[in-house]
GROMACS .gro file of C-alpha atoms in nm:
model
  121
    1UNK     CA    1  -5.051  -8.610  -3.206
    2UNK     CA    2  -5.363  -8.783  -3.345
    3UNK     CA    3  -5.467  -8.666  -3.711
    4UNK     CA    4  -5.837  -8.766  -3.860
    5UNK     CA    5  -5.928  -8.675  -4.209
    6UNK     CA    6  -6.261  -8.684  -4.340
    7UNK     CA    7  -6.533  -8.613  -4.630
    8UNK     CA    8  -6.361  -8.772  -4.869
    9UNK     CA    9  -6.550  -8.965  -5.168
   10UNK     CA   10  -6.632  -9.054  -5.527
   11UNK     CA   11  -6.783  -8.736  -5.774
   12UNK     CA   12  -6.773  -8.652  -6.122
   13UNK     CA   13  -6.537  -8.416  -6.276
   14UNK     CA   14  -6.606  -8.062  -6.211
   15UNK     CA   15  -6.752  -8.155  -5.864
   16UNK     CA   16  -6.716  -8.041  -5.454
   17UNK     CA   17  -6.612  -8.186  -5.213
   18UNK     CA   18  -6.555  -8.051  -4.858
   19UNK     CA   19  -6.241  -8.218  -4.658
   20UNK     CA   20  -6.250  -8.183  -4.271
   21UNK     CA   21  -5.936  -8.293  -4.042
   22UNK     CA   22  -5.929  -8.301  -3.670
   23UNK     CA   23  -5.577  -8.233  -3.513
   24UNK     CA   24  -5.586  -8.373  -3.146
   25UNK     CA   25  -5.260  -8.174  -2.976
   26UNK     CA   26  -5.211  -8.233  -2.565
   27UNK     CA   27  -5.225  -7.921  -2.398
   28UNK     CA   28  -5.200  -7.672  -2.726
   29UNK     CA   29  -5.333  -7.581  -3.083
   30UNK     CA   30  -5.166  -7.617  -3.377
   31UNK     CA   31  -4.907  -7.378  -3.509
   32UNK     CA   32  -4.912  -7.432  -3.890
   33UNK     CA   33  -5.131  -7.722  -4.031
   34UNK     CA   34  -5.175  -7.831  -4.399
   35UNK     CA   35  -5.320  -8.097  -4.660
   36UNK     CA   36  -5.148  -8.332  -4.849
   37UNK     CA   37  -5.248  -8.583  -5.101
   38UNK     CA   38  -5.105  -8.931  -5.236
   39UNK     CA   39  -5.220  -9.092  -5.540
   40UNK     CA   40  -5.132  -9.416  -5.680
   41UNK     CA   41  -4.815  -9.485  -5.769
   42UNK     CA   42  -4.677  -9.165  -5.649
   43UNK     CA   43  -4.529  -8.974  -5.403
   44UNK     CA   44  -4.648  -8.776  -5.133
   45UNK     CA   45  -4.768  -8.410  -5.226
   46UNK     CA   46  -4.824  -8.085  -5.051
   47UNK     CA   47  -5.188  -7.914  -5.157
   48UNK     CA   48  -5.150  -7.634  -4.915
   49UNK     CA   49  -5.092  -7.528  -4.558
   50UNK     CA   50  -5.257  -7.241  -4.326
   51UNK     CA   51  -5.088  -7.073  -3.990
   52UNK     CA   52  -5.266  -6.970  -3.705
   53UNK     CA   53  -5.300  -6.634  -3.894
   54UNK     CA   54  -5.509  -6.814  -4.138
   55UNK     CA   55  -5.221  -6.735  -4.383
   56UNK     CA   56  -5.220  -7.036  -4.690
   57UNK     CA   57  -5.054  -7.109  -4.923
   58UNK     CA   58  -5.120  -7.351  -5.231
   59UNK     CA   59  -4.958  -7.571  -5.510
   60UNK     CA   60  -5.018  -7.440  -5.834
   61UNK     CA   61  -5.222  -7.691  -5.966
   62UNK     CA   62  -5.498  -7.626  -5.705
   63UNK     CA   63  -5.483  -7.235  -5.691
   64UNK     CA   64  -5.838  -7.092  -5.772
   65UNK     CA   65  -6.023  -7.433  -5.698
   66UNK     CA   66  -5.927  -7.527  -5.342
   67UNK     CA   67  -5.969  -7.337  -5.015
   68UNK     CA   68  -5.766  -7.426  -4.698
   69UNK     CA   69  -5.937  -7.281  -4.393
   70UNK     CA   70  -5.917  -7.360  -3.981
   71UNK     CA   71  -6.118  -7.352  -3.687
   72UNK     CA   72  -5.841  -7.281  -3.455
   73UNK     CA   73  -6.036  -7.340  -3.080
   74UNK     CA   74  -6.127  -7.704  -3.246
   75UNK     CA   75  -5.784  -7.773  -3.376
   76UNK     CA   76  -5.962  -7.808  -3.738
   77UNK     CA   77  -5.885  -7.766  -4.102
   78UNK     CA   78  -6.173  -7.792  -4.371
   79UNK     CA   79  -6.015  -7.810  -4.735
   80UNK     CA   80  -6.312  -7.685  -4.974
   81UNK     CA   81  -6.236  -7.882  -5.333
   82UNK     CA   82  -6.443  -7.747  -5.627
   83UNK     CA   83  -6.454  -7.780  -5.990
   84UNK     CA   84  -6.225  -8.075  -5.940
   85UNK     CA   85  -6.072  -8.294  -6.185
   86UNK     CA   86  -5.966  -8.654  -6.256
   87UNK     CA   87  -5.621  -8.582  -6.172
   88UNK     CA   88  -5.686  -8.503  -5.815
   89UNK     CA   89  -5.791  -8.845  -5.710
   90UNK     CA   90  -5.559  -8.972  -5.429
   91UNK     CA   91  -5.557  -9.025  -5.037
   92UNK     CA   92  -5.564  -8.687  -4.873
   93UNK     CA   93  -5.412  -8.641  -4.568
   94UNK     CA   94  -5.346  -8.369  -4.326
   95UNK     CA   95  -5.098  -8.265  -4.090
   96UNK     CA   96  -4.910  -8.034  -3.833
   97UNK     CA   97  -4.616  -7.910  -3.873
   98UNK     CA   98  -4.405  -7.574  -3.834
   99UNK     CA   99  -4.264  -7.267  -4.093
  100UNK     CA  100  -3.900  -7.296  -4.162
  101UNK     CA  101  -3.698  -7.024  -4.207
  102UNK     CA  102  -3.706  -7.013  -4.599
  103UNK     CA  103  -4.078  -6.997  -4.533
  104UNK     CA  104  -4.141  -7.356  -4.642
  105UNK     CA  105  -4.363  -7.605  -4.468
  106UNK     CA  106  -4.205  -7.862  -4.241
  107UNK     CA  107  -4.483  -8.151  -4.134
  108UNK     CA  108  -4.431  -8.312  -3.812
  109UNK     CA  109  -4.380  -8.697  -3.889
  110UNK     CA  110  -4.731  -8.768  -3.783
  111UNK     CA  111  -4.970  -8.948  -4.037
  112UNK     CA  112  -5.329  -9.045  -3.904
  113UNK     CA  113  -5.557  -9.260  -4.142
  114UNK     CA  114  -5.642  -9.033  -4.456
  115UNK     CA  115  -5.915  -8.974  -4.679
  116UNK     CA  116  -6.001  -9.136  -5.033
  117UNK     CA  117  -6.106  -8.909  -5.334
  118UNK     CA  118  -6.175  -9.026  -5.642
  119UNK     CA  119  -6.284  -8.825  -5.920
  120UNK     CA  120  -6.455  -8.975  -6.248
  121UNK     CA  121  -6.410  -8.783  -6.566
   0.00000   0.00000   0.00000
């Protein structure tokens, strides 16, 4: 599995930014992909995830401002970012993974190369 973020960037506070990610999966398209983001100093977090269904799910602290969203035939997820803030500066990355059975999110251990935002108050 080969994972390639994009779009990432600098903008002000209360900015957009569109995030693109391009999952390349031999022979197959992804069951359940999501976003996750890393900022300095800290661990790795889960912004949200979308099935084949185009079913999502979010962390609170991006409900109402983010939008996860797929192109299944290309293997693609597009993260749409608005009115963001200073505290969602980080490396954004994405990733493939599966649904366990409590419903959670389980990424694949693959990592590709992410994508910087930073966000200026």
């Amino acid at each position: 599995v080969q994972l390639q973020a994009s779009g990432g960037g600098w903008v002000q506070a209360g900015g957009s930014l569109r995030l693109s990610c391009v999952a390349s999966v031999l022979g197959r398209s992804a069951e359940v992909m999501g976003w996750h983001r890393q900022a300095p100093g800290k661990g790795r977090e889960l912004v949200a995830f979308i099935d084949r269904g185009s079913r999502s799910n979010y962390v609170a602290s991006v409900k109402g401002r983010f939008t996860i969203s797929r192109d299944g035939a290309k293997n693609t997820i597009y993260l749409q970012m608005n009115d963001l803030k200073p505290a969602d500066s980080a490396v954004y990355s994405c990733s493939v993974g599966r649904i366990s059975g409590d419903g959670d999110y389980r990424p694949y251990d693959f990592w590709g190369l992410g994508t910087l935002v930073t966000v200026s108050s």
